[in-house]
Amino acid sequence: MTTVERLVGAGIDRVDGPAKVRGTAPYAYEQDPGEPIAHVALVQSTVNRGRITRLDPTRAEALPGVLAVITPANAPRLSGDLASDLPVLQSLDVHYQGQVVAAVVAETSEVARAAVGEVLVEYAAEPPDVRLSARRPDLYAPAHVMGGQATDSVIGDVDGALAAAAVTVDATYETPVQHHNPIEMHTSMARWDGDALTLWDADQGPHTIAKDLVTAFELEPGQVRVVSPYVGGAFGSKAFTHPHQVLAALVARVVGRTVVLELTRQQMFSLAGHRTPTIQRIRLGADPEGRLTAISHEVVEHTARIDEFAEQTATPSRVMYAAANRRTTHRLARLDVPPPTIMRAPGETPGMYALESAMDELAHAIGLDPVELRLRNEPAEDPERGIPWSSRSLVACLRTGAERFGWAGRDPRPGVRTDGRWLVGTGVAAATYPARRRKADCRISVDGRGRYTVEIDGSDIGTGTWTALAQIAADALGVGMDGVELRIGDSRLPFAGGAGGSMGLASWGSAVVLTARELRRRLESSGGSLSPGGLTVDGGVDGPSPHAGERSMHSFGAHFVEVRVDADTGEVRVPRATSVYAAGTIVNAKTARSQFLGGFCMGLSMALHEESVQDERFGHYANHDLAGYHVATNADIGEIDISWLEEDDPYVNELGLKGIGEVGITGAAAAVANGYWHATGRRVRDLPITPDKFFRP
Ligand code: MOS
């Protein structure tokens, strides 16, 4: 038998689409535990740093319908092995504003929320330290940045090369705290049966959450089941365990009932992570023809006092362009903030904003077209690791994008085109994201009638996994979509890492392909005769591609945008954009387009709107709702032309796919900022580019 490639690549409609449209796909809040559900509401700290001096739940406890008020005084003890903000209600110390200091359980959510206001809490507050600055004396170098990557990289003599360079750029870019804001609020429904816990949960990977709950309650792995068949967006905020998941389980244990805990939109600004702010100094040196001689990318960002999260912001500068002399550094300040976490292309998103803005500044300084500048600095191999690419199509993305957008003949002068009161410009920037794979197990069974069941704890966070993974499985088994039953989103299924790092489908898909191959081999060696019980095969992948050490693996892309700025109000519009990607095999043309499109829109949103404003006196995020925290909506988005290139990569994994969830956001903010400069002649180096910045002196 040979594998018939017929479903991978097709733009198949989401198999879960009808259920979602009809409202019959059960999200965490809508699961049916088979008994009445009690509701949890949270009492949160009103100070940013200090200690609880008095906590009186008496009045709340007396309200009709209240089942319990759980505080640090009466909460069950959790394992001492919990880190960061997971030891909920275990101490009187306060580490950030919004920290949970008590939980109310009641028969209805209305009663629970009303009772929150009746819990009396007093604090001894200390002044918070929340201001990030590149001049803080306490900045430190973490042992490594995320993913075990080196904190710093130094090649050659950067300072010497900068001093000798014909043209230099030295600019500092700042990005603010951002919050993920998926449509579905973080929600956990918890039920205990004896010492066995079931958590219906909104997360990016049930196994990840289950592991922390096993630790928290000192259980055996088989005693915790996390179920997450449908998730309404995540962007990284649902990748790791947050306090509410531990809390839901803890509260359910206390009251002996199934409970549900749904964070409010406001609570998601303190209890579900955020993107660290960054201060990035970029220095580029080039010869008169625009060939880079030096790249320096120095990053300052924050982490929480109670946790170290070291974002790998400068890492894209290690792969994007050729230059003999190079330096990247990361420094952290420990502040009184909630723990930051990963947010769509953590590292690459702010890092590519800075690098691709600096490249635009360099192009102008040299008098060279910014597309041409990038073409001249295309590296033949990975410029820091000194190994070949598995595949790299940045040049083709830039050329194709320029063609589709109509870039040729662009007037390079900034601030000279008007259309009525609108200033008009265009901008370009590149995109990149690593292509990785991690461990995933898989089980495939075939029954006596030839029906296949594929089991793997993959996740669909709205990206299309239900469909794309079924396409991969059907092809691998040589049947149609309806010949396969896929089971994902349940920690009882074979182990798989969560949907994150754009490596979900690369990992789960490889596991499915290899397991299917083994199943077919066994079927063939048995002469095709199935016992009445059918056949089950366990397989999977252990981790990264075997070629990961000898090939550098990344997806690439290029964004082109038109930017219009209202000279009277400073309003910024992006009426049209072109994005071209090369990310290896595209499994589902329809859901992939949505991922690229969503990534670009999120980058546009970062460029123009998104900023969590911290009140430096009290430490909280003042605009903690969707009225104050603006995200781009349909009215902010113009015509967007999304396409991708054929790219055959035999090294990344069994399917040749590189992952598509994150590359689209990288570079998008730089393209908009570069277009804004071209329209106005003003270089805004601190995002977001809000209307007021047009009028800054
Ligand atoms: Mo994504 S930020 O890797 O969940």
XYZ file of C-alpha atoms and ligand atoms in Angstrom:
701
model
C 0.000 0.000 0.000
C 1.229 3.496 -0.693
C 0.090 6.628 1.051
C -2.382 8.552 -1.061
C -1.895 12.278 -0.448
C -5.292 13.717 -1.062
C -6.623 15.506 2.004
C -3.539 17.349 3.283
C -3.520 20.721 1.565
C -7.252 20.864 0.914
C -9.303 23.705 2.376
C -11.731 21.437 4.184
C -14.442 23.087 6.288
C -14.042 22.769 10.024
C -15.549 19.485 11.148
C -16.542 21.161 14.434
C -18.036 24.158 12.637
C -21.704 23.098 12.671
C -21.632 22.278 16.408
C -19.997 25.618 17.179
C -22.458 27.555 15.084
C -25.400 25.769 16.719
C -23.959 26.281 20.199
C -23.821 22.566 20.890
C -20.035 22.282 21.211
C -19.500 22.196 24.978
C -16.903 24.694 26.181
C -15.682 24.382 29.770
C -18.523 26.463 31.221
C -21.143 24.396 29.377
C -20.079 20.914 30.400
C -22.629 18.767 32.195
C -21.197 17.165 35.319
C -24.502 15.430 36.064
C -25.281 17.401 39.222
C -26.085 20.992 40.231
C -23.079 23.260 39.908
C -21.912 25.699 42.562
C -20.331 28.978 41.469
C -17.077 30.564 42.562
C -16.300 34.266 42.736
C -12.990 35.775 43.737
C -11.942 38.366 46.286
C -8.829 40.043 44.908
C -6.143 42.102 46.534
C -6.588 45.848 46.198
C -2.938 46.508 46.963
C 0.034 45.567 44.864
C 2.498 44.587 47.536
C 2.126 43.914 51.225
C 0.355 41.614 53.627
C -3.185 40.870 54.684
C -3.690 42.120 58.248
C -7.369 41.290 58.657
C -9.755 39.104 56.675
C -13.310 38.747 57.982
C -15.719 36.587 55.934
C -18.561 36.639 58.512
C -20.974 38.855 56.608
C -20.427 37.024 53.338
C -20.940 33.657 54.987
C -24.292 34.823 56.353
C -25.746 35.629 52.908
C -28.428 33.143 51.773
C -27.037 30.856 49.093
C -23.416 31.162 50.145
C -21.872 27.728 50.698
C -18.422 28.734 51.907
C -15.850 31.479 51.975
C -12.352 30.090 51.629
C -9.420 32.172 52.839
C -5.766 31.607 53.701
C -7.009 30.855 57.232
C -9.145 27.856 56.301
C -7.924 26.737 52.861
C -6.555 23.196 52.624
C -2.765 23.086 52.378
C -1.357 22.527 48.907
C 1.969 20.949 47.997
C 5.023 23.074 48.751
C 6.329 22.274 45.278
C 3.998 24.751 43.565
C 5.751 27.779 42.101
C 4.929 31.280 40.899
C 1.355 32.321 41.731
C -0.033 28.768 41.917
C 0.014 28.340 45.737
C -3.389 30.050 45.994
C -4.693 31.036 49.443
C -1.572 29.586 51.067
C -0.180 32.791 52.547
C -1.103 36.266 53.760
C 1.529 37.880 51.538
C 0.418 39.919 48.543
C 2.638 40.011 45.445
C 0.479 41.816 42.886
C -2.786 43.668 42.682
C -5.552 41.273 41.731
C -4.042 38.330 43.601
C -6.766 36.048 44.950
C -7.136 36.548 48.724
C -10.441 34.686 49.217
C -12.949 32.645 47.201
C -16.707 32.652 47.691
C -18.757 29.593 46.715
C -22.501 29.991 46.283
C -25.518 28.397 44.642
C -25.543 31.024 41.891
C -22.930 33.242 40.308
C -24.995 36.298 41.286
C -24.929 35.426 44.978
C -21.243 34.546 44.803
C -20.375 37.881 43.225
C -22.547 39.832 45.653
C -20.891 38.079 48.576
C -17.440 39.113 47.371
C -18.297 42.667 48.380
C -19.126 41.512 51.916
C -15.704 40.024 52.626
C -13.740 42.493 54.713
C -10.018 42.642 53.963
C -7.376 44.992 55.348
C -3.771 45.202 54.248
C -0.429 46.577 55.318
C 0.626 47.927 51.924
C 4.105 48.768 50.715
C 4.862 51.005 47.731
C 5.013 48.913 44.555
C 8.024 48.867 42.279
C 6.630 48.505 38.765
C 8.594 50.851 36.521
C 10.755 49.212 33.869
C 13.785 51.189 32.758
C 17.003 50.387 30.937
C 18.835 52.351 33.641
C 17.696 50.289 36.630
C 20.746 49.225 38.631
C 19.123 45.874 39.465
C 18.820 44.563 35.896
C 20.218 41.049 35.729
C 21.046 38.408 33.152
C 18.923 35.260 33.580
C 20.729 31.901 33.305
C 18.999 31.401 29.958
C 15.963 32.690 28.102
C 12.888 30.681 27.181
C 13.376 27.279 25.685
C 16.840 26.995 27.238
C 18.255 29.422 24.686
C 21.400 31.408 25.436
C 20.822 34.711 27.244
C 23.506 36.461 25.201
C 25.293 35.739 21.951
C 28.484 37.463 20.854
C 30.281 36.904 17.550
C 33.196 39.052 16.353
C 33.808 42.667 17.392
C 30.505 44.529 17.283
C 31.750 47.804 18.770
C 34.726 47.904 16.437
C 32.560 47.185 13.412
C 30.038 49.841 14.429
C 32.798 52.420 14.876
C 34.173 51.605 11.425
C 30.830 51.331 9.612
C 30.007 53.752 6.791
C 26.377 53.946 7.931
C 24.921 53.195 11.341
C 21.545 53.110 13.035
C 21.280 53.363 16.820
C 17.672 53.376 17.957
C 15.659 52.243 20.971
C 12.185 50.774 20.591
C 9.653 50.177 23.333
C 6.668 47.874 23.515
C 4.129 47.994 26.344
C 2.512 45.259 28.404
C -0.128 43.513 26.317
C -2.896 41.107 27.325
C -4.124 38.168 25.231
C -7.889 38.676 25.501
C -9.275 35.519 23.899
C -13.042 35.679 23.486
C -13.652 32.786 25.875
C -12.871 33.680 29.454
C -10.585 31.331 31.381
C -12.952 28.774 32.885
C -12.561 25.672 35.013
C -15.265 23.301 36.218
C -14.046 20.907 38.921
C -15.530 17.739 40.321
C -14.103 15.240 42.779
C -15.133 11.607 42.969
C -13.314 10.480 46.103
C -9.671 11.282 45.414
C -10.168 11.508 41.653
C -10.440 14.966 40.114
C -12.070 15.888 36.814
C -11.437 19.396 35.508
C -13.340 20.598 32.447
C -11.102 23.407 31.417
C -10.244 26.053 28.853
C -6.578 25.397 28.159
C -4.045 24.747 25.409
C -3.058 21.286 26.572
C -4.823 19.062 29.130
C -1.655 17.148 30.070
C 0.106 20.391 31.034
C -2.657 21.390 33.439
C -3.153 17.869 34.811
C 0.518 17.631 35.763
C 0.332 20.743 37.941
C -2.886 19.570 39.591
C -1.271 16.221 40.406
C 1.505 18.189 42.084
C -0.816 20.634 43.852
C -2.946 17.956 45.504
C -0.196 15.328 45.805
C -2.077 12.781 43.685
C -1.090 10.009 41.294
C -1.185 10.931 37.577
C -4.182 8.659 36.963
C -6.233 10.545 39.563
C -6.525 13.774 37.582
C -8.393 14.098 34.323
C -8.469 17.384 32.424
C -10.953 17.646 29.573
C -10.793 20.467 26.996
C -12.478 19.532 23.729
C -13.271 23.117 22.693
C -11.394 26.279 23.606
C -12.379 29.776 22.545
C -8.992 31.280 21.843
C -5.903 31.389 24.003
C -2.836 33.022 22.364
C -0.597 31.620 25.103
C -2.703 32.743 28.052
C -4.120 29.229 28.420
C -0.870 27.334 27.833
C 0.234 27.057 31.440
C -1.626 26.562 34.691
C -2.896 29.723 36.370
C -4.293 30.176 39.900
C -7.941 29.663 38.915
C -7.431 26.054 37.872
C -5.867 25.125 41.210
C -8.511 27.185 42.969
C -11.464 25.505 41.239
C -10.181 22.104 42.320
C -9.462 23.325 45.841
C -12.900 24.873 46.269
C -14.683 21.797 44.884
C -12.873 19.671 47.416
C -13.934 21.940 50.288
C -17.639 22.081 49.397
C -17.950 18.521 48.061
C -19.775 19.740 44.960
C -18.983 20.399 41.338
C -17.980 24.044 41.034
C -17.371 26.316 38.098
C -14.996 29.273 38.116
C -15.096 31.617 35.167
C -12.732 34.572 35.333
C -14.252 37.898 34.449
C -12.681 39.890 31.625
C -11.198 42.232 34.250
C -9.691 39.364 36.214
C -7.916 38.112 33.098
C -5.687 41.184 33.320
C -4.097 39.980 36.560
C -4.668 36.222 36.760
C -3.818 34.855 33.313
C -0.468 36.363 32.367
C 0.574 39.113 29.985
C 3.276 39.937 27.454
C 6.274 41.549 29.109
C 7.045 45.132 28.107
C 10.341 45.573 26.284
C 12.981 48.248 25.807
C 15.150 47.274 22.858
C 18.260 49.051 21.661
C 19.267 48.095 18.142
C 22.504 49.132 16.534
C 23.228 48.306 12.916
C 26.377 49.007 10.936
C 26.568 48.717 7.163
C 28.822 49.463 4.227
C 27.696 52.048 1.633
C 25.992 49.320 -0.435
C 23.880 48.273 2.534
C 25.748 45.118 3.505
C 25.468 44.700 7.261
C 28.751 44.536 9.150
C 27.298 44.592 12.669
C 24.003 43.756 14.380
C 23.492 44.491 18.069
C 20.153 43.816 19.773
C 19.975 44.504 23.516
C 16.734 43.777 25.329
C 15.437 44.903 28.716
C 12.174 43.383 29.926
C 10.384 42.561 33.154
C 9.526 39.510 35.157
C 7.590 39.050 38.378
C 9.115 39.152 41.842
C 7.682 35.661 42.444
C 8.614 34.062 39.133
C 11.255 34.257 36.449
C 9.912 34.479 32.933
C 12.719 35.354 30.503
C 11.369 36.114 27.056
C 13.710 35.386 24.125
C 13.092 38.733 22.439
C 16.417 39.159 20.617
C 16.511 35.644 19.160
C 15.126 36.578 15.721
C 18.157 38.839 15.300
C 20.265 35.678 15.541
C 18.766 34.278 12.331
C 17.438 37.052 10.109
C 20.427 38.659 8.410
C 24.057 38.066 7.565
C 26.705 40.139 9.395
C 30.164 39.177 10.565
C 29.858 40.922 13.938
C 26.806 40.295 16.100
C 25.549 40.610 19.646
C 22.254 39.872 21.387
C 21.551 40.309 25.102
C 18.578 39.959 27.462
C 18.310 41.660 30.871
C 15.454 41.418 33.331
C 14.017 43.563 36.106
C 12.100 41.807 38.852
C 9.024 43.934 39.489
C 5.868 43.781 41.601
C 3.750 42.576 38.700
C 1.699 39.446 38.062
C 3.743 36.737 36.331
C 4.168 37.406 32.604
C 3.678 34.501 30.218
C 3.933 33.563 26.575
C 1.761 35.530 24.152
C 1.539 34.754 20.435
C 5.122 34.494 19.152
C 6.631 35.500 22.492
C 10.041 37.000 21.773
C 9.719 37.093 18.002
C 6.778 39.524 18.097
C 8.391 42.399 20.020
C 11.863 41.434 18.742
C 10.868 41.568 15.084
C 9.074 44.868 15.630
C 12.374 46.390 16.751
C 14.716 44.685 14.275
C 12.482 45.286 11.251
C 11.935 48.910 12.245
C 15.695 49.401 12.502
C 16.179 47.818 9.074
C 13.730 50.371 7.677
C 15.687 53.176 9.320
C 18.913 51.796 7.855
C 17.418 51.593 4.362
C 16.497 55.268 4.581
C 19.933 56.236 5.954
C 21.635 54.505 3.026
C 19.097 55.590 0.432
C 18.262 52.009 -0.472
C 14.873 50.390 -1.017
C 13.985 48.450 2.177
C 13.157 45.287 0.199
C 16.514 45.493 -1.564
C 18.307 46.027 1.782
C 16.894 42.737 3.032
C 17.797 40.905 -0.175
C 21.404 42.091 0.135
C 21.690 40.650 3.621
C 20.218 37.236 2.978
C 22.436 34.737 4.838
C 23.527 31.590 2.993
C 23.407 29.667 6.262
C 22.282 30.285 9.842
C 24.535 33.248 10.701
C 25.051 32.342 14.369
C 24.886 28.543 14.359
C 26.872 28.165 11.128
C 24.644 25.359 9.824
C 22.481 25.213 6.681
C 18.795 26.026 6.623
C 16.295 23.188 6.409
C 14.614 25.542 3.928
C 14.374 29.317 3.791
C 12.194 31.276 1.413
C 12.415 34.831 2.739
C 13.724 36.188 -0.560
C 10.847 34.594 -2.470
C 8.332 35.936 0.080
C 9.725 39.475 -0.311
C 9.751 39.287 -4.122
C 6.304 37.737 -4.369
C 4.856 40.148 -1.831
C 6.348 43.158 -3.602
C 4.799 41.947 -6.848
C 1.357 41.272 -5.397
C 1.302 44.551 -3.488
C 2.613 46.701 -6.303
C 5.749 47.891 -4.524
C 7.820 48.634 -7.640
C 8.451 52.303 -8.303
C 7.699 53.334 -4.722
C 8.778 56.882 -3.974
C 11.130 56.464 -1.001
C 10.596 59.970 0.366
C 8.633 60.119 3.634
C 5.770 62.487 4.304
C 5.170 63.732 0.758
C 1.971 61.994 -0.414
C -1.442 63.336 0.474
C -4.988 62.389 -0.415
C -7.187 65.162 0.919
C -6.325 65.432 4.597
C -4.758 61.947 4.624
C -1.015 61.372 4.567
C -0.270 58.201 2.626
C 2.644 55.779 2.861
C 3.668 52.172 2.425
C 5.767 49.892 4.592
C 7.418 46.513 4.470
C 8.784 44.105 7.073
C 9.805 40.471 7.233
C 8.391 37.723 9.432
C 9.966 34.660 11.000
C 9.281 31.973 13.567
C 11.115 28.772 14.541
C 9.859 25.402 13.279
C 10.018 22.927 16.126
C 8.600 19.636 17.252
C 8.189 18.027 20.646
C 7.276 14.696 22.164
C 3.851 13.296 21.358
C 2.349 9.847 21.857
C -0.459 8.421 19.753
C -2.713 5.381 19.708
C -4.535 4.171 16.617
C -7.034 1.333 16.621
C -8.849 -0.344 13.799
C -11.953 -2.373 14.545
C -13.181 -5.496 12.818
C -15.083 -3.405 10.290
C -12.079 -1.318 9.286
C -12.990 1.846 11.207
C -10.061 3.775 12.631
C -9.884 5.581 15.959
C -7.000 8.027 16.448
C -6.292 9.084 20.024
C -3.856 11.825 21.004
C -4.073 14.645 23.521
C -3.820 17.377 20.911
C -5.765 20.615 21.411
C -7.976 22.730 19.231
C -7.901 26.252 20.639
C -9.885 27.563 17.710
C -7.115 26.970 15.184
C -8.644 24.017 13.327
C -6.888 21.015 14.870
C -10.060 18.886 14.812
C -10.031 19.203 11.043
C -6.347 19.401 10.130
C -5.303 16.456 12.296
C -8.139 14.352 10.884
C -6.912 15.201 7.371
C -3.416 14.030 8.300
C -4.765 10.850 9.892
C -7.035 10.005 6.975
C -4.201 10.402 4.480
C -1.845 8.375 6.641
C -4.385 5.574 6.929
C -5.440 5.761 3.295
C -9.105 6.479 4.017
C -11.481 9.431 3.761
C -12.305 11.894 6.556
C -15.304 9.795 7.579
C -13.139 6.691 7.964
C -11.407 8.173 11.019
C -12.696 9.062 14.456
C -10.360 11.548 16.101
C -10.169 11.958 19.882
C -8.259 14.955 21.273
C -8.453 17.348 24.226
C -8.423 14.914 27.153
C -5.508 14.095 29.455
C -6.611 10.424 29.492
C -5.569 10.232 25.847
C -1.936 9.475 24.941
C 0.454 12.238 26.046
C 0.947 15.299 23.903
C 2.280 18.760 24.626
C -0.141 21.631 24.285
C -0.985 23.847 21.367
C 1.917 26.306 21.596
C 5.069 27.460 19.933
C 3.444 26.742 16.534
C 4.486 23.115 17.050
C 1.148 21.474 17.722
C 0.442 20.033 14.303
C 4.139 19.346 13.656
C 4.269 17.195 16.806
C 0.822 15.576 16.790
C 0.807 15.136 13.022
C 4.202 13.397 13.065
C 2.991 11.106 15.853
C -0.133 10.242 13.879
C 1.799 9.578 10.659
C 4.359 7.307 12.308
C 1.749 5.402 14.292
C -0.414 4.959 11.215
C 2.595 3.705 9.274
C 3.278 1.092 11.954
C -0.370 0.033 12.039
C -0.442 -0.421 8.273
C 2.812 -2.369 8.394
C 1.316 -4.761 10.913
C -1.891 -5.088 8.974
C 0.059 -5.934 5.839
C 2.282 -8.470 7.581
C -0.835 -10.187 8.885
C -2.028 -10.504 5.329
C -4.814 -8.061 5.998
C -6.692 -10.520 8.196
C -7.998 -8.721 11.263
C -8.953 -10.588 14.368
C -12.544 -9.761 15.442
C -11.096 -7.544 18.190
C -9.262 -5.418 15.659
C -5.770 -4.034 16.202
C -4.322 -1.249 18.331
C -0.909 0.328 17.889
C 0.880 2.798 20.168
C 3.458 5.090 18.637
C 4.621 8.666 18.518
C 7.655 10.942 18.358
C 10.193 11.465 21.131
C 10.933 15.117 20.504
C 12.642 17.388 17.993
C 13.356 16.378 14.426
C 16.498 14.221 14.218
C 17.880 16.922 11.895
C 17.337 19.768 14.381
C 21.031 19.843 15.363
C 22.357 20.084 11.826
C 19.736 22.242 10.101
C 18.293 25.602 11.155
C 14.502 25.439 10.930
C 12.321 28.518 10.578
C 9.319 29.756 8.693
C 9.485 33.151 7.003
C 7.177 35.736 5.541
C 6.883 39.305 4.291
C 4.278 41.975 4.990
C 3.477 44.990 2.817
C 1.009 47.615 4.002
C -0.499 50.912 2.981
C -0.892 53.328 5.887
C -2.992 56.474 5.953
C -2.760 59.065 8.694
C -5.329 61.806 9.202
C -3.282 65.006 9.418
C -6.025 66.700 11.476
C -6.639 63.968 14.071
C -3.661 61.621 13.912
C -5.972 58.679 13.224
C -4.175 55.782 11.532
C -5.801 53.474 8.991
C -4.401 50.486 7.115
C -6.641 50.139 4.065
C -4.722 47.304 2.433
C -2.019 44.771 3.170
C -0.274 41.865 1.478
C 1.339 39.050 3.451
C 3.202 36.163 1.854
C 4.425 33.214 3.876
C 6.570 30.131 3.420
C 5.946 27.607 6.163
C 6.421 24.246 4.493
C 3.392 22.041 3.979
C 0.059 23.761 4.501
C -2.325 21.129 5.854
C -5.656 22.933 5.534
C -5.760 25.876 3.153
C -8.850 27.334 4.798
C -7.893 27.213 8.474
C -4.288 28.127 7.586
C -5.474 31.280 5.883
C -7.357 32.159 9.070
C -4.204 31.661 11.142
C -2.073 33.875 8.879
C -4.816 36.477 8.677
C -5.414 36.443 12.437
C -1.697 36.720 13.095
C -1.349 39.733 10.836
C -4.407 41.427 12.372
C -3.040 40.859 15.867
C 0.223 42.486 14.769
C -1.686 45.439 13.330
C -3.558 45.642 16.629
C -0.250 45.694 18.483
C 1.015 48.473 16.234
C -1.976 50.746 16.660
C -4.027 49.832 19.720
C -2.876 47.378 22.340
C -1.391 48.665 25.577
C -2.038 47.745 29.189
C -1.507 50.936 31.138
C -0.064 50.394 34.567
C -0.750 52.893 37.307
C 2.687 53.346 38.791
C 1.308 54.473 42.163
C -0.851 51.406 42.737
C 0.596 48.916 40.291
C -2.590 47.712 38.609
C -3.503 47.728 34.923
C -5.939 50.615 34.752
C -7.578 49.768 31.401
C -8.499 46.224 32.360
C -11.445 45.638 30.043
C -12.248 45.756 26.334
C -13.495 49.329 26.617
C -10.085 50.523 27.777
C -7.856 47.909 26.199
C -8.398 48.282 22.489
C -8.009 45.375 20.097
C -8.444 45.729 16.361
C -11.915 44.755 15.211
C -13.427 44.389 11.739
C -13.759 48.139 11.324
C -9.989 48.509 11.794
C -9.078 45.990 9.112
C -8.965 46.759 5.410
C -8.316 44.500 2.414
C -5.788 41.831 3.301
C -4.200 39.635 0.662
C -2.896 36.426 2.256
C -0.915 33.847 0.305
C 1.829 31.312 0.773
C 4.541 29.720 -1.298
C 5.131 26.070 -2.064
C 7.974 24.947 0.150
C 9.278 21.418 0.383
C 11.165 20.796 3.618
C 12.352 17.211 4.080
C 14.022 17.942 7.433
C 11.488 19.506 9.813
C 9.196 16.525 10.334
C 7.296 13.699 8.654
C 4.888 16.134 7.022
C 7.290 18.924 6.078
C 5.115 21.431 7.940
C 6.617 24.312 9.916
C 3.662 25.594 11.940
C 1.620 28.663 11.159
C 0.029 29.989 14.352
C 2.635 32.615 15.113
C 4.694 33.633 12.085
C 1.861 35.894 10.896
C 2.058 38.267 13.851
C 5.839 38.673 13.655
C 6.964 41.712 11.717
C 3.406 42.916 11.162
C 3.713 45.756 13.688
C 6.982 46.854 12.073
C 5.391 46.944 8.626
C 2.665 49.252 9.971
C 5.156 51.434 11.857
C 7.351 51.654 8.764
C 4.344 52.612 6.641
C 3.414 55.239 9.239
C 6.884 56.750 8.953
C 6.674 56.725 5.166
C 3.290 58.471 5.346
C 4.198 61.076 7.944
C 7.963 61.369 8.193
C 7.564 60.654 11.909
C 9.249 57.626 13.423
C 7.266 56.465 16.446
C 9.465 54.056 18.394
C 7.110 53.288 21.260
C 4.038 51.225 20.506
C 1.147 51.596 20.108
C 1.031 54.388 17.509
C -1.995 56.125 18.968
C -3.335 59.371 17.427
C -1.785 61.593 20.131
C 1.725 60.568 19.084
C 1.235 62.326 15.743
C 1.157 65.615 17.666
C 4.110 64.994 19.967
C 6.811 67.619 19.689
Mo 1.631 30.267 21.900
S 2.179 32.053 22.785
O 3.118 29.499 21.841
O 0.643 29.595 23.068
